[in-house]
Short mmCIF file of C-alpha atoms and ligand atoms in Angstrom, two decimals:
data_model
loop_
_atom_site.label_atom_id
_atom_site.label_comp_id
_atom_site.label_asym_id
_atom_site.label_seq_id
_atom_site.Cartn_x
_atom_site.Cartn_y
_atom_site.Cartn_z
CA VAL A 21 81.20 74.61 54.37
CA ALA A 22 78.69 71.79 55.03
CA GLN A 23 79.03 68.06 55.35
CA LEU A 24 76.47 66.41 53.24
CA ILE A 25 75.38 62.78 53.24
CA PHE A 26 74.27 61.34 50.01
CA CYS A 27 72.02 58.24 50.19
CA LEU A 28 72.70 56.03 47.25
CA GLY A 29 70.00 54.17 45.33
CA ARG A 30 69.53 50.53 44.35
CA GLU A 31 72.91 50.20 42.52
CA PRO A 32 75.08 51.96 45.09
CA LEU A 33 78.52 51.65 43.38
CA LEU A 34 77.22 53.00 40.13
CA SER A 35 75.39 55.76 41.97
CA LEU A 36 78.76 56.59 43.86
CA ALA A 37 80.55 56.68 40.53
CA GLU A 38 77.89 59.03 39.11
CA LEU A 39 78.25 61.30 42.22
CA CYS A 40 82.14 61.45 41.86
CA SER A 41 81.86 62.22 38.15
CA TYR A 42 79.16 64.80 38.75
CA SER A 43 81.21 66.63 41.48
CA GLU A 44 84.08 66.97 38.96
CA ALA A 45 81.89 68.18 36.17
CA GLU A 46 80.35 70.81 38.60
CA GLU A 47 83.94 71.58 39.86
CA TRP A 48 83.13 71.17 43.49
CA ASN A 49 86.84 70.51 44.22
CA THR A 50 86.04 68.22 47.10
CA ALA A 51 86.83 64.73 48.34
CA ILE A 52 84.12 62.23 48.46
CA SER A 53 84.19 59.40 51.05
CA ARG A 54 82.18 56.15 50.89
CA LEU A 55 80.87 55.72 54.52
CA GLY A 56 79.15 52.38 54.02
CA THR A 57 77.61 50.45 51.20
CA ASP A 58 74.91 53.03 50.52
CA ILE A 59 76.04 56.34 51.86
CA ALA A 60 78.76 58.79 50.96
CA SER A 61 79.88 62.04 52.58
CA VAL A 62 80.90 65.13 50.68
CA GLN A 63 82.17 68.47 52.05
CA VAL A 64 80.69 71.27 49.95
CA ASP A 65 80.47 75.03 50.08
CA SER A 66 77.28 76.87 50.40
CA ALA A 67 76.94 77.34 46.62
CA VAL A 68 75.85 73.66 46.25
CA ASP A 69 72.02 73.53 46.14
CA PRO A 70 70.85 70.12 47.35
CA GLN A 71 67.47 70.44 45.67
CA ARG A 72 69.00 71.09 42.21
CA THR A 73 71.65 68.42 42.85
CA VAL A 74 69.23 65.68 43.84
CA ARG A 75 67.16 66.41 40.72
CA ARG A 76 70.18 66.22 38.45
CA LEU A 77 71.53 62.97 39.81
CA GLY A 78 69.97 59.62 38.77
CA GLY A 79 71.28 57.46 41.65
CA THR A 80 71.09 59.60 44.77
CA VAL A 81 67.85 59.16 46.67
CA LYS A 82 68.32 61.82 49.44
CA ILE A 83 70.75 64.52 50.37
CA ALA A 84 71.16 65.33 54.08
CA GLU A 85 73.23 67.68 56.09
CA VAL A 86 75.20 66.37 59.07
CA VAL A 87 74.05 68.22 62.19
CA GLU A 88 75.79 66.21 64.92
CA GLN A 89 78.63 63.78 65.04
CA SER A 90 79.58 61.69 68.05
CA ASP A 91 82.46 59.31 68.57
CA HIS A 92 80.14 56.64 69.96
CA VAL A 93 76.60 55.62 69.43
CA PRO A 94 74.64 57.55 72.20
CA ASP A 95 71.65 55.96 74.08
CA PRO A 96 68.18 56.51 72.56
CA GLY A 97 67.32 59.23 75.17
CA THR A 98 70.26 61.36 74.20
CA ILE A 99 69.56 60.97 70.51
CA ALA A 100 65.95 61.97 71.10
CA SER A 101 67.23 65.16 72.87
CA MET A 102 69.49 65.96 69.88
CA ILE A 103 66.49 65.74 67.69
CA VAL A 104 64.14 67.85 69.88
CA GLU A 105 66.78 70.54 69.90
CA ARG A 106 66.82 70.59 66.07
CA LEU A 107 63.06 70.47 65.45
CA ARG A 108 61.51 73.80 64.40
CA PRO A 109 58.40 74.67 66.48
CA PRO A 110 55.21 73.96 64.46
CA SER A 111 53.01 76.85 63.25
CA PRO A 112 50.15 77.63 65.73
CA GLY A 113 47.49 74.94 65.83
CA ARG A 114 49.68 72.39 63.97
CA LYS A 115 51.53 69.38 65.09
CA ALA A 116 55.34 68.96 64.78
CA VAL A 117 55.88 66.17 62.13
CA PHE A 118 59.23 64.23 62.04
CA GLY A 119 60.44 61.12 60.41
CA LEU A 120 63.37 58.88 61.20
CA SER A 121 65.53 56.60 59.09
CA SER A 122 68.68 54.61 59.88
CA TYR A 123 71.64 53.82 57.64
CA PRO A 124 73.04 51.55 56.30
CA ALA A 125 69.71 50.55 54.86
CA SER A 126 68.55 47.02 55.61
CA ARG A 127 65.43 45.00 54.95
CA SER A 128 64.82 44.41 58.62
CA GLN A 129 63.04 47.04 60.84
CA ASP A 130 65.16 48.91 63.29
CA ASN A 131 63.25 48.85 66.64
CA THR A 132 65.40 51.65 68.11
CA LEU A 133 63.82 54.06 65.60
CA LYS A 134 60.37 53.47 67.16
CA GLN A 135 61.91 53.87 70.64
CA ILE A 136 63.56 57.12 69.71
CA ALA A 137 60.49 58.44 68.08
CA SER A 138 58.35 57.87 71.22
CA LEU A 139 60.99 59.47 73.32
CA VAL A 140 60.91 62.56 71.09
CA LYS A 141 57.24 62.74 71.23
CA LYS A 142 57.36 62.44 75.08
CA GLN A 143 60.01 65.13 75.30
CA LEU A 144 57.90 67.43 73.15
CA GLU A 145 54.74 66.77 75.18
CA GLN A 146 56.64 68.01 78.29
CA GLU A 147 57.20 71.19 76.26
CA GLN A 148 53.43 71.35 75.40
CA VAL A 149 54.20 70.57 71.75
CA ALA A 150 51.91 68.04 70.04
CA SER A 151 53.69 65.89 67.48
CA ARG A 152 53.26 63.04 64.92
CA TYR A 153 56.07 60.80 63.58
CA VAL A 154 56.61 58.90 60.38
CA LEU A 155 58.53 55.58 60.43
CA PRO A 156 59.69 53.41 57.59
CA ILE A 157 57.00 51.02 56.11
CA ARG A 158 59.64 48.58 55.04
CA GLY A 159 63.08 48.13 56.31
CA ASN A 160 64.75 50.95 58.22
CA THR A 161 64.68 53.98 55.86
CA LEU A 162 61.78 56.19 54.78
CA SER A 163 61.23 56.10 51.08
CA SER A 164 61.42 59.30 49.03
CA ALA A 165 57.63 58.99 48.46
CA GLN A 166 57.01 58.92 52.24
CA VAL A 167 59.18 61.97 52.76
CA ILE A 168 57.30 63.70 49.98
CA GLU A 169 53.76 62.67 50.94
CA ASN A 170 54.37 63.75 54.58
CA GLN A 171 55.90 67.01 53.52
CA LEU A 172 58.79 66.31 55.82
CA ILE A 173 61.13 68.74 54.15
CA MET A 174 58.79 71.81 53.94
CA ASN A 175 56.65 71.36 57.00
CA GLY A 176 58.57 68.97 59.22
CA ALA A 177 61.82 67.19 59.35
CA GLU A 178 63.49 63.82 58.51
CA PHE A 179 66.49 62.77 60.56
CA LEU A 180 68.98 60.11 59.39
CA LEU A 181 70.86 58.12 61.99
CA ALA A 182 73.97 56.88 60.22
CA ARG A 183 76.24 54.45 62.09
CA VAL A 184 79.72 54.53 60.75
CA ASP A 185 82.20 52.29 62.41
CA ASN A 186 81.29 53.01 66.00
CA GLN A 187 80.29 56.54 65.40
CA LEU A 188 76.97 58.11 64.87
CA LEU A 189 76.20 60.78 62.41
CA LEU A 190 72.90 62.65 62.76
CA ALA A 191 71.86 64.31 59.55
CA GLN A 192 68.71 66.24 58.55
CA THR A 193 67.38 65.64 55.01
CA MET A 194 67.53 68.60 52.72
CA ALA A 195 66.23 67.16 49.43
CA VAL A 196 64.82 63.90 48.05
CA GLN A 197 64.56 62.53 44.51
CA PRO A 198 61.27 63.78 42.94
CA VAL A 199 60.13 60.08 42.44
CA THR A 200 56.44 60.79 41.73
CA GLU A 201 57.30 63.46 39.15
CA GLU A 202 59.78 61.13 37.37
CA ALA A 203 57.49 58.16 37.32
CA ASP A 204 54.70 60.40 35.93
CA ARG A 205 57.08 61.66 33.16
CA ASP A 206 58.01 58.15 32.28
CA MET A 207 54.40 57.04 32.11
CA ARG A 208 53.18 60.01 30.08
CA LYS A 209 55.78 60.02 27.33
CA PRO A 210 54.31 59.18 23.89
CA VAL A 211 56.32 56.08 22.97
CA ARG A 212 57.25 53.99 26.00
CA ARG A 213 58.47 50.68 24.62
CA LEU A 214 59.95 49.54 21.32
CA ARG A 215 60.54 45.81 20.95
CA GLU A 216 64.04 46.02 22.23
CA GLY A 217 65.26 46.39 25.75
CA LEU A 218 64.60 49.70 27.41
CA LEU A 219 67.11 51.38 29.70
CA PRO A 220 65.34 52.82 32.85
CA PRO A 221 65.57 56.62 32.78
CA LYS A 222 67.41 56.84 36.05
CA VAL A 223 70.11 54.54 34.79
CA ALA A 224 70.30 56.59 31.53
CA ARG A 225 70.71 59.69 33.73
CA MET A 226 73.54 58.10 35.67
CA LEU A 227 75.29 57.18 32.41
CA VAL A 228 74.97 60.70 31.10
CA ASN A 229 76.55 62.08 34.37
CA LEU A 230 79.29 59.55 34.09
CA ALA A 231 80.09 60.96 30.54
CA ARG A 232 79.90 64.63 31.56
CA LYS A 233 82.83 66.86 32.06
CA PRO A 234 82.79 70.55 33.06
CA ASP A 235 82.62 71.72 29.40
CA THR A 236 80.22 69.03 28.00
CA ARG A 237 77.68 70.79 25.78
CA SER A 238 76.68 67.94 23.28
CA LEU A 239 76.20 64.21 23.66
CA LEU A 240 75.69 61.48 21.16
CA ASP A 241 73.79 58.21 21.45
CA PRO A 242 74.50 56.18 18.24
CA PHE A 243 72.06 53.44 19.12
CA CYS A 244 69.37 55.84 20.38
CA GLY A 245 66.32 53.70 20.20
CA SER A 246 63.31 55.58 21.60
CA GLY A 247 65.58 58.24 22.96
CA VAL A 248 65.85 57.46 26.68
CA VAL A 249 69.44 58.66 26.94
CA LEU A 250 68.70 61.70 24.73
CA MET A 251 65.84 62.76 26.95
CA GLU A 252 68.02 62.59 30.09
CA ALA A 253 70.79 64.58 28.32
CA ALA A 254 68.23 67.22 27.14
CA LEU A 255 66.91 67.51 30.74
CA LEU A 256 70.42 68.38 31.88
CA GLY A 257 70.67 71.11 29.24
CA ILE A 258 72.95 69.19 26.86
CA HIS A 259 72.42 69.23 23.15
CA ALA A 260 71.39 65.64 22.32
CA VAL A 261 72.49 64.01 19.02
CA GLY A 262 70.97 60.57 18.39
CA SER A 263 71.38 58.05 15.56
CA ASP A 264 69.95 54.69 14.83
CA ARG A 265 69.75 52.35 11.89
CA SER A 266 65.99 52.04 12.41
CA GLY A 267 63.59 54.74 11.10
CA GLU A 268 60.94 53.54 13.49
CA ALA A 269 63.25 54.03 16.40
CA LEU A 270 64.10 57.55 15.24
CA SER A 271 60.48 58.59 14.91
CA ALA A 272 59.81 57.26 18.43
CA ALA A 273 62.79 59.29 19.67
CA ARG A 274 61.48 62.41 17.78
CA ARG A 275 57.98 62.10 19.40
CA ASN A 276 59.48 61.61 22.81
CA LEU A 277 61.86 64.51 22.53
CA ASP A 278 59.26 66.90 21.09
CA TRP A 279 56.95 66.04 23.83
CA LEU A 280 59.65 66.60 26.48
CA LEU A 281 60.86 69.86 25.00
CA ALA A 282 57.33 71.22 24.65
CA ASP A 283 57.06 71.12 28.38
CA ALA A 284 58.20 74.54 29.42
CA LYS A 285 58.92 73.42 33.05
CA HIS A 286 62.28 72.02 32.17
CA GLU A 287 65.29 74.21 32.52
CA ASP A 288 67.92 74.93 29.82
CA ASN A 289 66.32 73.07 27.03
CA GLN A 290 68.50 72.71 23.91
CA PRO A 291 67.35 71.56 20.52
CA TYR A 292 68.36 68.03 19.43
CA ARG A 293 69.47 66.30 16.22
CA LEU A 294 68.58 62.79 14.87
CA ILE A 295 70.49 61.01 12.11
CA HIS A 296 69.37 57.90 10.26
CA THR A 297 72.61 55.73 10.10
CA LYS A 298 74.30 52.56 11.25
CA ALA A 299 76.67 53.17 14.02
CA GLU A 300 79.43 51.65 11.81
CA ASN A 301 78.98 54.56 9.32
CA LEU A 302 78.69 57.35 11.78
CA SER A 303 81.70 59.32 10.65
CA LEU A 304 80.16 59.77 7.25
CA ARG A 305 77.41 61.85 8.85
CA LEU A 306 79.10 63.85 11.65
CA PRO A 307 82.27 65.97 11.43
CA PRO A 308 85.32 64.56 13.27
CA LEU A 309 85.98 65.80 16.83
CA SER A 310 82.52 67.48 16.87
CA ILE A 311 80.88 65.82 19.83
CA ASP A 312 81.78 66.35 23.58
CA ALA A 313 80.55 62.98 24.95
CA ALA A 314 78.83 59.80 24.07
CA VAL A 315 76.51 57.47 25.98
CA THR A 316 75.06 54.38 24.49
CA GLU A 317 73.46 50.99 25.12
CA PRO A 318 73.92 49.15 21.85
CA TYR A 319 72.10 46.22 20.57
CA LEU A 320 72.80 43.63 23.42
CA GLY A 321 71.76 40.50 21.43
CA PRO A 322 68.39 38.90 20.81
CA PRO A 323 65.75 38.90 23.61
CA LEU A 324 66.27 35.69 25.67
CA SER A 325 63.52 33.56 27.08
CA ALA A 326 65.98 31.21 28.74
CA ALA A 327 69.65 31.24 29.91
CA LEU A 328 72.03 30.82 27.01
CA PRO A 329 74.12 27.75 26.58
CA VAL A 330 77.84 28.54 27.17
CA ASP A 331 78.75 27.99 23.60
CA ARG A 332 76.10 30.23 22.31
CA ALA A 333 77.08 32.99 24.79
CA LYS A 334 80.69 32.72 23.61
CA SER A 335 79.83 32.97 19.83
CA LEU A 336 77.37 35.79 20.45
CA SER A 337 80.03 37.69 22.49
CA ILE A 338 82.50 37.40 19.66
CA GLU A 339 79.87 38.55 17.21
CA LEU A 340 79.03 41.57 19.32
CA SER A 341 82.47 42.47 20.10
CA LYS A 342 83.20 42.95 16.37
CA MET A 343 80.20 45.16 15.97
CA TYR A 344 81.05 47.16 19.15
CA THR A 345 84.66 47.72 18.08
CA ARG A 346 83.56 49.13 14.71
CA ALA A 347 80.99 51.41 16.47
CA LEU A 348 83.54 52.48 19.03
CA ALA A 349 86.09 53.39 16.30
CA GLU A 350 83.46 55.58 14.70
CA ILE A 351 82.50 57.17 17.98
CA ARG A 352 86.23 57.94 18.55
CA ILE A 353 86.47 59.77 15.31
CA VAL A 354 83.60 62.06 16.01
CA LEU A 355 84.44 62.61 19.72
CA ARG A 356 86.68 65.49 20.73
CA PRO A 357 90.09 64.66 22.28
CA GLY A 358 89.59 63.79 26.00
CA GLY A 359 85.88 63.29 25.52
CA ARG A 360 84.26 60.54 27.42
CA CYS A 361 82.16 57.62 26.11
CA VAL A 362 80.00 55.48 28.33
CA PHE A 363 79.27 52.20 26.56
CA VAL A 364 77.09 49.37 27.88
CA THR A 365 78.00 45.82 27.10
CA PRO A 366 76.08 42.62 27.97
CA ILE A 367 77.03 39.89 30.46
CA PHE A 368 75.11 36.72 29.77
CA ARG A 369 74.02 34.48 32.55
CA THR A 370 74.65 30.97 31.40
CA ALA A 371 73.86 27.65 33.09
CA LYS A 372 77.66 27.63 34.04
CA GLY A 373 78.14 31.12 35.32
CA PHE A 374 78.54 34.48 33.56
CA HIS A 375 80.00 35.22 30.17
CA GLY A 376 80.45 38.71 28.76
CA VAL A 377 81.79 40.76 25.92
CA ASN A 378 85.39 41.72 26.62
CA LEU A 379 86.69 44.79 24.69
CA THR A 380 89.73 45.42 26.82
CA LYS A 381 92.37 44.44 24.24
CA HIS A 382 90.72 46.44 21.45
CA LEU A 383 90.47 49.72 23.34
CA PRO A 384 94.01 51.07 23.06
CA LEU A 385 94.00 50.28 19.29
CA ILE A 386 90.84 52.43 18.84
CA GLY A 387 92.34 55.28 20.93
CA PHE A 388 90.29 54.83 24.09
CA HIS A 389 91.41 54.07 27.58
CA GLU A 390 89.23 53.02 30.52
CA TYR A 391 88.60 55.90 32.98
CA ASN A 392 87.89 55.14 36.59
CA PRO A 393 85.43 57.63 38.04
CA LEU A 394 86.00 56.27 41.58
CA ARG A 395 89.75 56.89 41.46
CA SER A 396 89.77 59.72 43.94
CA CYS A 397 86.93 58.47 46.16
CA ARG A 398 88.04 57.57 49.65
CA GLY A 399 86.94 54.22 51.01
CA ILE A 400 87.17 52.37 47.76
CA ASN A 401 90.02 49.90 47.80
CA GLU A 402 90.20 48.32 44.45
CA ARG A 403 88.92 48.73 40.95
CA GLU A 404 85.45 47.34 40.99
CA SER A 405 83.70 47.15 37.63
CA LEU A 406 80.41 49.03 37.25
CA CYS A 407 77.40 46.88 36.48
CA HIS A 408 73.68 47.18 36.50
CA SER A 409 71.42 44.15 37.06
CA ARG A 410 68.05 43.11 38.44
CA PRO A 411 67.35 39.77 40.15
CA ARG A 412 66.97 36.88 37.77
CA GLN A 413 67.83 39.07 34.74
CA ARG A 414 69.39 36.90 31.97
CA VAL A 415 71.39 39.76 30.46
CA LEU A 416 73.29 42.02 32.98
CA ARG A 417 74.76 45.35 31.84
CA ARG A 418 78.48 46.19 32.27
CA ILE A 419 79.18 49.92 32.12
CA LEU A 420 82.43 50.94 30.57
CA VAL A 421 83.61 54.46 31.06
CA LEU A 422 86.08 55.38 28.36
CA GLU A 423 88.09 58.42 27.50
CA SER A 424 89.37 59.37 24.23
CA ARG A 425 93.20 59.97 24.11
CA PRO A 426 94.04 63.62 23.98
CA GLU A 427 95.68 64.46 20.72
C1 SAM B 516 69.17 48.17 22.97
S1 SAM B 516 68.37 49.30 21.87
C2 SAM B 516 68.67 50.80 22.54
C3 SAM B 516 67.65 51.14 23.45
C4 SAM B 516 67.76 52.53 24.04
N1 SAM B 516 68.79 52.54 24.96
C5 SAM B 516 66.37 52.67 24.64
O1 SAM B 516 66.30 52.60 25.87
O2 SAM B 516 65.45 53.10 23.94
C6 SAM B 516 69.31 49.25 20.49
C7 SAM B 516 68.99 50.07 19.30
O3 SAM B 516 70.03 49.99 18.40
C8 SAM B 516 69.62 50.01 17.08
N2 SAM B 516 70.72 49.32 16.34
C9 SAM B 516 70.97 48.02 16.38
N3 SAM B 516 72.07 47.79 15.52
C10 SAM B 516 72.46 49.05 15.12
C11 SAM B 516 73.56 49.55 14.39
N4 SAM B 516 74.43 48.70 13.83
N5 SAM B 516 73.61 50.76 14.16
C12 SAM B 516 72.75 51.69 14.68
N6 SAM B 516 71.72 51.30 15.37
C13 SAM B 516 71.62 49.99 15.59
C14 SAM B 516 68.26 49.38 17.10
O4 SAM B 516 67.44 49.83 16.00
C15 SAM B 516 67.74 49.78 18.44
O5 SAM B 516 66.88 50.98 18.32
#
């Protein structure tokens, strides 16, 4: 059994919810604890492969193994000795390379990192070992790109110093998100941008993992657009079923999926299916109870060049909530009992605060209830809603995780 630290990305609560749902889908049978805003700890057995796990999660940036735990924060010299003890000797003629990060992540630089790094270098010099260290360019954590560029996992080491209450956890990074590979895939895909809003692939991956259960084999996106969600499902080996009312969107999705699936590097590729239909008529085209899960970002309203006036935000929300209710009722018909549906709704930033679509009272009538993926996570006090936003965005995304009532 190992204690792993998961470093959570830009949207830490959503990333944590994804991790909790993922651990259930993978049947890890473990408790997950939030240790701070952006790290979580998980006890796992040796069957869990950090490389594979970090590649399959959208919101986890690094996975590290705890190598030392002390009930106080030791002085820099002691921490440096702990690190020296853990460093593998470099191969002949090479320098030992190590990197340091501290958590929780912050924008300001942590001067003790530099101090510890110099002490490690000095201690190594006394042992006749030449070394080189890598420190964060910005803030106090090394980026995944820095870890990859400096080959810290294969030919060196990165150590994380996590301060939790008054304790220190020293962890060694086992795997980082393959950021360059992912960015490259996103840049190279045939159709990048339709007129309508685009979900970032990492967010789409998080949503797919939130919808997954141990036996999820198929996943539907009834507003599939250019297929961002479908591609992420396909990369996880899930049979992707997309529908859209626009033929242009469907041909974009087809080009993207064909391109993705032609690349033999991806594991477990499954074929996909695309259907030309409005979401409101979905059950005419798919058999009842035939789909395991659904993930969708529906039409979120017209593109906005300025904040909406409050009245317009209210009327638009009512209009959208009618369409969403009809689409959800159709999803419910084709989804198998107990199947999960992750549904994005908009929150509009108005001049007088936020206004969003509220579906709460419609859900029980349709046969859905809200499912809280964080319910068994330690260190979470109350039900926080899952959102995704970027600074100055006019439309924020609220993420609803729904479960269809078992029959
Ligand atoms: C917000 S976009 C989805 C974008 C998608 N997540 C992506 O990143 O490519 C909405 C999509 O919904 C489609 N759409 C809008 N209203 C629809 C409806 N009533 N039924 C089915 N599709 C609809 C549009 O054609 C568009 O492709």
